[in-house]
CSV table of C-alpha atoms in Angstrom, one decimal:
chain,number,residue,atom,x,y,z
A,1,UNK,CA,108.5,123.0,78.5
A,2,UNK,CA,107.1,119.9,79.9
A,3,UNK,CA,107.0,119.3,83.6
A,4,UNK,CA,109.6,117.1,85.2
A,5,UNK,CA,108.5,114.0,86.7
A,6,UNK,CA,107.7,113.9,90.6
A,7,UNK,CA,110.3,112.5,92.7
A,8,UNK,CA,110.4,108.9,93.4
A,9,UNK,CA,108.3,107.9,96.4
A,10,UNK,CA,107.7,104.9,98.5
A,11,UNK,CA,104.5,104.4,96.7
A,12,UNK,CA,105.9,104.8,93.1
A,13,UNK,CA,108.4,102.2,93.8
A,14,UNK,CA,105.9,99.5,94.3
A,15,UNK,CA,103.7,100.4,91.4
A,16,UNK,CA,103.7,99.6,87.9
A,17,UNK,CA,104.3,96.0,86.3
A,18,UNK,CA,105.6,94.3,89.7
A,19,UNK,CA,102.5,95.6,91.6
A,20,UNK,CA,99.9,94.5,89.0
A,21,UNK,CA,101.7,91.1,88.6
A,22,UNK,CA,101.6,90.6,92.3
A,23,UNK,CA,98.0,91.7,92.7
A,24,UNK,CA,96.9,89.3,90.0
A,25,UNK,CA,99.0,86.2,91.2
A,26,UNK,CA,97.6,86.9,94.8
A,27,UNK,CA,94.0,87.1,93.5
A,28,UNK,CA,94.5,83.9,91.6
A,29,UNK,CA,96.2,82.0,94.5
A,30,UNK,CA,93.7,83.1,96.9
A,31,UNK,CA,90.7,82.2,94.8
A,32,UNK,CA,92.3,78.6,94.2
A,33,UNK,CA,92.7,78.2,97.9
A,34,UNK,CA,89.2,79.3,98.5
A,35,UNK,CA,87.8,76.8,96.1
A,36,UNK,CA,89.9,74.0,97.3
A,37,UNK,CA,89.2,75.0,101.0
A,38,UNK,CA,85.4,74.6,100.6
A,39,UNK,CA,85.6,71.4,98.4
A,40,UNK,CA,88.8,69.4,99.5
A,41,UNK,CA,90.3,70.9,102.7
A,42,UNK,CA,87.3,71.3,104.9
A,43,UNK,CA,86.7,75.0,105.5
A,44,UNK,CA,83.8,75.4,108.0
A,45,UNK,CA,82.5,79.0,106.8
A,46,UNK,CA,79.4,79.1,104.8
A,47,UNK,CA,80.2,78.8,101.1
A,48,UNK,CA,78.7,82.2,100.5
A,49,UNK,CA,81.3,83.8,102.8
A,50,UNK,CA,83.9,84.4,100.2
A,51,UNK,CA,81.2,85.6,97.7
A,52,UNK,CA,80.1,88.1,100.3
A,53,UNK,CA,83.4,89.2,101.3
A,54,UNK,CA,84.6,89.8,97.7
A,55,UNK,CA,81.4,91.7,96.7
A,56,UNK,CA,81.6,93.7,99.7
A,57,UNK,CA,85.1,94.8,99.1
A,58,UNK,CA,84.8,95.7,95.6
A,59,UNK,CA,81.5,97.6,96.1
A,60,UNK,CA,82.8,99.5,99.2
A,61,UNK,CA,86.0,100.5,97.1
A,62,UNK,CA,83.9,101.7,94.2
A,63,UNK,CA,81.6,103.8,96.3
A,64,UNK,CA,84.3,105.3,98.5
A,65,UNK,CA,86.6,106.1,95.5
A,66,UNK,CA,83.6,107.7,93.6
A,67,UNK,CA,82.6,109.8,96.5
A,68,UNK,CA,86.2,110.9,97.2
A,69,UNK,CA,86.9,111.7,93.7
A,70,UNK,CA,83.8,113.9,93.6
A,71,UNK,CA,84.8,115.6,96.8
A,72,UNK,CA,88.4,116.3,95.7
A,73,UNK,CA,87.4,117.3,92.1
A,74,UNK,CA,89.5,114.6,90.6
A,75,UNK,CA,88.7,111.8,88.1
A,76,UNK,CA,88.1,108.4,89.9
A,77,UNK,CA,91.2,106.3,89.5
A,78,UNK,CA,89.2,103.5,87.8
A,79,UNK,CA,88.2,105.9,84.9
A,80,UNK,CA,90.4,106.7,81.8
A,81,UNK,CA,92.8,103.8,82.2
A,82,UNK,CA,93.2,100.5,80.4
A,83,UNK,CA,91.0,97.6,81.5
A,84,UNK,CA,93.7,95.7,83.2
A,85,UNK,CA,94.6,98.9,85.3
A,86,UNK,CA,90.9,99.0,86.2
A,87,UNK,CA,91.0,95.4,87.4
A,88,UNK,CA,94.4,96.2,89.4
A,89,UNK,CA,92.6,98.8,91.2
A,90,UNK,CA,89.8,96.7,92.5
A,91,UNK,CA,91.8,93.5,93.1
A,92,UNK,CA,93.1,94.7,96.5
A,93,UNK,CA,89.6,94.8,98.0
A,94,UNK,CA,88.8,91.6,96.3
A,95,UNK,CA,91.9,90.1,98.0
A,96,UNK,CA,90.8,91.7,101.4
A,97,UNK,CA,87.3,90.2,101.0
A,98,UNK,CA,88.8,86.7,100.6
A,99,UNK,CA,91.1,86.9,103.3
A,100,UNK,CA,88.5,88.1,105.8
A,101,UNK,CA,86.2,85.2,104.7
A,102,UNK,CA,89.0,82.6,105.3
A,103,UNK,CA,90.3,84.0,108.6
A,104,UNK,CA,87.0,84.8,110.4
A,105,UNK,CA,84.3,82.4,111.6
A,106,UNK,CA,80.9,83.5,112.5
A,107,UNK,CA,79.0,80.2,112.4
A,108,UNK,CA,76.5,80.6,109.5
A,109,UNK,CA,76.4,84.3,109.8
A,110,UNK,CA,77.7,86.3,106.8
A,111,UNK,CA,77.3,89.9,108.6
A,112,UNK,CA,80.5,89.5,110.6
A,113,UNK,CA,82.5,89.0,107.3
A,114,UNK,CA,80.8,91.7,105.4
A,115,UNK,CA,81.3,94.2,108.5
A,116,UNK,CA,85.1,93.3,108.7
A,117,UNK,CA,85.5,94.0,105.0
A,118,UNK,CA,83.6,97.1,105.0
A,119,UNK,CA,85.7,98.4,108.0
A,120,UNK,CA,89.0,97.3,106.5
A,121,UNK,CA,88.5,98.9,103.0
A,122,UNK,CA,86.9,102.0,104.6
A,123,UNK,CA,89.9,102.4,106.8
A,124,UNK,CA,92.1,102.8,103.8
A,125,UNK,CA,90.0,105.9,103.0
A,126,UNK,CA,89.6,107.1,106.6
A,127,UNK,CA,93.1,106.6,108.1
A,128,UNK,CA,95.7,108.0,105.9
A,129,UNK,CA,99.0,109.8,106.0
A,130,UNK,CA,98.5,113.4,105.7
A,131,UNK,CA,99.7,114.7,102.2
A,132,UNK,CA,102.2,117.6,102.5
A,133,UNK,CA,101.0,121.1,102.0
A,134,UNK,CA,101.4,122.7,98.5
A,135,UNK,CA,104.5,124.6,98.0
A,136,UNK,CA,104.5,128.2,98.6
A,137,UNK,CA,104.7,130.5,95.6
A,138,UNK,CA,105.7,134.1,95.2
A,139,UNK,CA,103.4,136.7,93.8
A,140,UNK,CA,104.3,139.9,92.0
A,141,UNK,CA,104.9,141.7,95.3
A,142,UNK,CA,107.6,139.3,96.3
A,143,UNK,CA,105.6,137.9,99.1
A,144,UNK,CA,104.9,134.1,99.3
A,145,UNK,CA,101.6,132.5,99.8
A,146,UNK,CA,100.4,128.7,99.8
A,147,UNK,CA,99.9,127.4,96.2
A,148,UNK,CA,96.1,126.7,95.5
A,149,UNK,CA,95.2,122.9,95.7
A,150,UNK,CA,93.9,121.8,92.5
A,151,UNK,CA,91.7,118.5,91.8
A,152,UNK,CA,93.7,115.6,90.9
A,153,UNK,CA,95.4,114.5,94.0
A,154,UNK,CA,94.5,111.7,96.6
A,155,UNK,CA,94.8,113.0,100.1
A,156,UNK,CA,97.6,110.8,101.4
A,157,UNK,CA,98.1,107.0,101.7
A,158,UNK,CA,96.7,104.5,104.1
A,159,UNK,CA,98.8,103.4,107.0
A,160,UNK,CA,96.6,100.7,108.9
A,161,UNK,CA,96.5,97.1,107.5
A,162,UNK,CA,93.0,96.8,106.2
A,163,UNK,CA,92.5,93.1,106.7
A,164,UNK,CA,94.0,93.1,110.4
A,165,UNK,CA,92.1,96.4,111.2
A,166,UNK,CA,88.7,94.9,110.0
A,167,UNK,CA,89.2,91.6,111.9
A,168,UNK,CA,90.2,93.3,115.2
A,169,UNK,CA,87.3,95.5,115.3
A,170,UNK,CA,84.9,92.7,114.5
A,171,UNK,CA,86.4,90.6,117.2
A,172,UNK,CA,86.2,93.2,119.7
A,173,UNK,CA,82.6,94.2,118.8
A,174,UNK,CA,81.1,90.7,118.8
A,175,UNK,CA,82.6,88.2,121.3
A,176,UNK,CA,80.8,85.4,119.7
A,177,UNK,CA,82.8,85.8,116.5
A,178,UNK,CA,86.0,84.1,116.4
A,179,UNK,CA,89.1,83.4,114.3
A,180,UNK,CA,88.8,80.4,112.0
A,181,UNK,CA,89.9,77.2,113.6
A,182,UNK,CA,93.5,76.2,112.7
A,183,UNK,CA,92.3,72.7,112.0
A,184,UNK,CA,89.9,73.7,109.2
A,185,UNK,CA,92.6,74.2,106.8
A,186,UNK,CA,93.5,70.5,106.7
A,187,UNK,CA,90.4,69.0,108.2
A,188,UNK,CA,89.6,66.7,105.4
A,189,UNK,CA,93.0,65.7,104.5
A,190,UNK,CA,95.8,63.7,106.4
A,191,UNK,CA,99.2,62.3,106.4
A,192,UNK,CA,101.8,64.3,104.3
A,193,UNK,CA,99.1,66.8,103.3
A,194,UNK,CA,99.2,68.2,106.8
A,195,UNK,CA,102.7,69.5,105.9
A,196,UNK,CA,102.0,70.0,102.1
A,197,UNK,CA,99.1,72.5,102.5
A,198,UNK,CA,100.8,75.1,104.7
A,199,UNK,CA,103.9,74.9,102.7
A,200,UNK,CA,102.1,75.4,99.3
A,201,UNK,CA,100.2,78.5,100.9
A,202,UNK,CA,103.4,80.0,102.2
A,203,UNK,CA,105.1,79.4,98.9
A,204,UNK,CA,102.1,80.9,97.1
A,205,UNK,CA,102.2,83.9,99.2
A,206,UNK,CA,105.8,84.5,98.8
A,207,UNK,CA,105.9,83.9,95.2
A,208,UNK,CA,102.7,85.7,94.4
A,209,UNK,CA,102.9,88.7,96.8
A,210,UNK,CA,105.9,89.1,98.8
A,211,UNK,CA,108.6,88.3,96.2
A,212,UNK,CA,107.3,90.8,93.3
A,213,UNK,CA,106.6,93.6,95.9
A,214,UNK,CA,110.1,93.2,97.5
A,215,UNK,CA,108.7,92.1,100.9
A,216,UNK,CA,110.9,89.1,101.7
A,217,UNK,CA,112.9,91.0,104.3
A,218,UNK,CA,109.5,91.6,106.0
A,219,UNK,CA,108.7,87.9,105.8
A,220,UNK,CA,112.1,87.0,107.2
A,221,UNK,CA,111.9,89.6,110.1
A,222,UNK,CA,108.5,88.4,111.0
A,223,UNK,CA,109.4,84.7,111.0
A,224,UNK,CA,112.5,85.2,112.8
A,225,UNK,CA,111.1,87.5,115.4
A,226,UNK,CA,108.3,84.9,116.0
A,227,UNK,CA,110.7,82.1,116.6
A,228,UNK,CA,112.8,84.4,118.9
A,229,UNK,CA,109.9,85.5,121.1
A,230,UNK,CA,108.7,81.7,121.2
A,231,UNK,CA,112.3,80.7,122.4
A,232,UNK,CA,112.2,83.6,125.0
A,233,UNK,CA,108.9,82.7,126.4
A,234,UNK,CA,110.0,79.0,126.6
A,235,UNK,CA,113.2,80.0,128.2
A,236,UNK,CA,112.0,82.6,130.6
A,237,UNK,CA,108.4,81.4,131.5
A,238,UNK,CA,106.5,78.3,132.0
A,239,UNK,CA,105.5,77.9,128.4
A,240,UNK,CA,106.9,75.0,126.4
A,241,UNK,CA,109.1,76.2,123.5
A,242,UNK,CA,107.7,73.6,121.2
A,243,UNK,CA,104.1,74.5,121.8
A,244,UNK,CA,105.1,78.4,121.3
A,245,UNK,CA,106.9,77.4,118.0
A,246,UNK,CA,103.9,75.1,116.9
A,247,UNK,CA,101.7,77.9,115.2
A,248,UNK,CA,104.6,78.4,112.6
A,249,UNK,CA,103.7,75.0,111.3
A,250,UNK,CA,99.9,75.8,110.5
A,251,UNK,CA,98.2,77.2,107.3
A,252,UNK,CA,96.9,80.2,109.2
A,253,UNK,CA,100.5,81.3,110.0
A,254,UNK,CA,101.4,80.8,106.4
A,255,UNK,CA,98.2,82.8,105.2
A,256,UNK,CA,99.1,85.6,107.6
A,257,UNK,CA,102.8,85.7,106.5
A,258,UNK,CA,102.3,85.5,102.7
A,259,UNK,CA,99.3,87.7,102.4
A,260,UNK,CA,98.3,89.8,105.4
A,261,UNK,CA,101.5,91.3,107.0
A,262,UNK,CA,103.1,91.8,103.6
A,263,UNK,CA,100.4,94.1,102.3
A,264,UNK,CA,102.4,96.4,100.2
A,265,UNK,CA,100.3,99.6,100.8
A,266,UNK,CA,100.8,99.5,104.5
A,267,UNK,CA,104.3,98.1,105.1
A,268,UNK,CA,107.7,99.7,104.7
A,269,UNK,CA,109.7,99.9,101.6
A,270,UNK,CA,113.3,99.8,102.8
A,271,UNK,CA,114.8,96.4,103.6
A,272,UNK,CA,116.1,97.5,107.1
A,273,UNK,CA,112.6,99.1,107.9
A,274,UNK,CA,110.8,95.9,106.9
A,275,UNK,CA,113.0,93.8,109.1
A,276,UNK,CA,112.3,96.2,112.1
A,277,UNK,CA,108.6,96.1,111.1
A,278,UNK,CA,108.4,92.3,111.3
A,279,UNK,CA,110.4,92.1,114.6
A,280,UNK,CA,108.2,94.7,116.2
A,281,UNK,CA,105.0,92.8,115.3
A,282,UNK,CA,106.5,89.6,116.6
A,283,UNK,CA,107.6,91.2,119.8
A,284,UNK,CA,104.1,92.9,120.4
A,285,UNK,CA,102.5,89.5,119.6
A,286,UNK,CA,104.6,88.0,122.3
A,287,UNK,CA,103.5,90.4,124.8
A,288,UNK,CA,99.8,90.1,123.8
A,289,UNK,CA,100.0,86.2,124.1
A,290,UNK,CA,101.2,86.6,127.6
A,291,UNK,CA,97.9,88.4,128.5
A,292,UNK,CA,96.0,85.6,126.6
A,293,UNK,CA,94.8,87.7,123.6
A,294,UNK,CA,93.7,85.1,121.1
A,295,UNK,CA,93.9,87.3,118.1
A,296,UNK,CA,97.4,88.5,118.8
A,297,UNK,CA,98.9,88.6,115.4
A,298,UNK,CA,96.3,90.8,114.0
A,299,UNK,CA,96.0,93.2,117.0
A,300,UNK,CA,100.0,93.3,117.1
A,301,UNK,CA,100.0,94.3,113.4
A,302,UNK,CA,97.4,97.0,113.9
A,303,UNK,CA,99.5,98.4,117.0
A,304,UNK,CA,102.7,98.4,115.1
A,305,UNK,CA,101.1,100.1,112.0
A,306,UNK,CA,99.5,102.9,114.3
A,307,UNK,CA,102.8,103.1,116.1
A,308,UNK,CA,104.7,103.7,112.8
A,309,UNK,CA,102.4,106.5,111.9
A,310,UNK,CA,102.7,108.0,115.4
A,311,UNK,CA,106.6,108.1,115.1
A,312,UNK,CA,106.3,109.7,111.7
A,313,UNK,CA,104.0,112.5,113.0
A,314,UNK,CA,106.3,113.3,115.9
A,315,UNK,CA,109.2,113.8,113.4
A,316,UNK,CA,110.0,117.5,113.0
A,317,UNK,CA,109.1,118.8,109.5
A,318,UNK,CA,111.6,118.5,106.9
A,319,UNK,CA,113.9,116.0,108.6
A,320,UNK,CA,114.6,112.4,107.6
A,321,UNK,CA,113.5,110.8,104.4
A,322,UNK,CA,109.9,111.1,103.5
A,323,UNK,CA,107.7,108.3,105.0
A,324,UNK,CA,105.4,106.2,102.8
A,325,UNK,CA,102.4,108.1,101.7
A,326,UNK,CA,104.2,111.5,102.2
A,327,UNK,CA,103.8,112.4,98.6
A,328,UNK,CA,100.0,112.2,97.2
A,329,UNK,CA,99.1,110.0,94.4
A,330,UNK,CA,99.2,111.9,91.1
A,331,UNK,CA,96.1,112.4,89.2
A,332,UNK,CA,95.4,114.1,85.8
A,333,UNK,CA,94.9,117.8,85.9
A,334,UNK,CA,93.3,119.7,83.1
A,335,UNK,CA,95.4,122.5,81.5
A,336,UNK,CA,94.2,126.1,81.8
A,337,UNK,CA,96.1,127.5,79.0
A,338,UNK,CA,97.4,126.3,75.7
A,339,UNK,CA,101.1,127.0,76.7
A,340,UNK,CA,100.9,124.5,79.4
A,341,UNK,CA,101.0,120.7,78.9
A,342,UNK,CA,97.6,119.1,78.7
A,343,UNK,CA,98.4,116.8,81.8
A,344,UNK,CA,100.5,117.7,84.5
A,345,UNK,CA,101.7,115.0,86.9
A,346,UNK,CA,100.6,117.0,90.1
A,347,UNK,CA,100.6,120.6,91.1
A,348,UNK,CA,101.9,119.4,94.5
A,349,UNK,CA,105.1,118.1,93.1
A,350,UNK,CA,108.1,120.3,93.8
A,351,UNK,CA,109.2,120.5,90.2
A,352,UNK,CA,105.7,121.3,89.0
A,353,UNK,CA,105.2,124.0,91.7
A,354,UNK,CA,108.5,125.6,90.8
A,355,UNK,CA,107.5,125.9,87.2
A,356,UNK,CA,104.2,127.5,88.0
């Protein structure tokens, strides 16, 4: 008898063709933007910055995945899969490297970008939602005991946005490093291109990333919340409403909206949760701006991601729907007998545990 497939989880709903298509489109669009930025638009970072960021991301992903696979006695996720799946595995770290290179400015220094990418990719392995304990099984005497963990599972899923976390840590550690100036995205163009460039970046992010991964409610929640907090600050404070809304017209806002906050691995899946996530990020941003925090969007995103995980941890066991990452990612497990199938989905899946 073959094992039943594991129950659908938040991670499985965004995997497969849609996730691979979104990754490839995002990688191509960001690569094109990087090339145009250094040749046409006027990016002020070193031309080696995106190269250093992308190489650091891919290398860090390879090293950490190899070490973790050895520690958990499972095959690395880039082994034993088709070539396109291997590329899909490394594309997220490549995308994060390009984003950090575009959003950070450290004069001619490359190390701030390298460090941001290293911290961001590493946080996906260090800060994770804890995987549930294996189901308890009954022995011959009728008593129950926890099922033995077997190699093949990834211990949980990341919950901190890697790009935002890496940028925040670097900005806090090195005050001389700053965010990329807003004018650099259209420094060498003028006229209608001041509007065309941010609209093109936003459209590229929506079509390449937010659309295929089902993150449009998150985009609408974040944009609507940003406009709402700007109007509230303008109406209740001494800030001009127009100046508070002005960041929404920039390329940096479009880049953040289309590629950073909509990261499918660290954002909610259900539409209602996405809207709340976007509104919460905008609300925290509004509070941070009142305290003159210049990197408010990234710090707000880190705070909301951490708060979302704290809320999940405070939830009593067995109540509510499983949060994203509650189920470990399945990996192949070698069969111990001829009567069992040669590849089980996961011994931690409830159906598989019941058949043990």
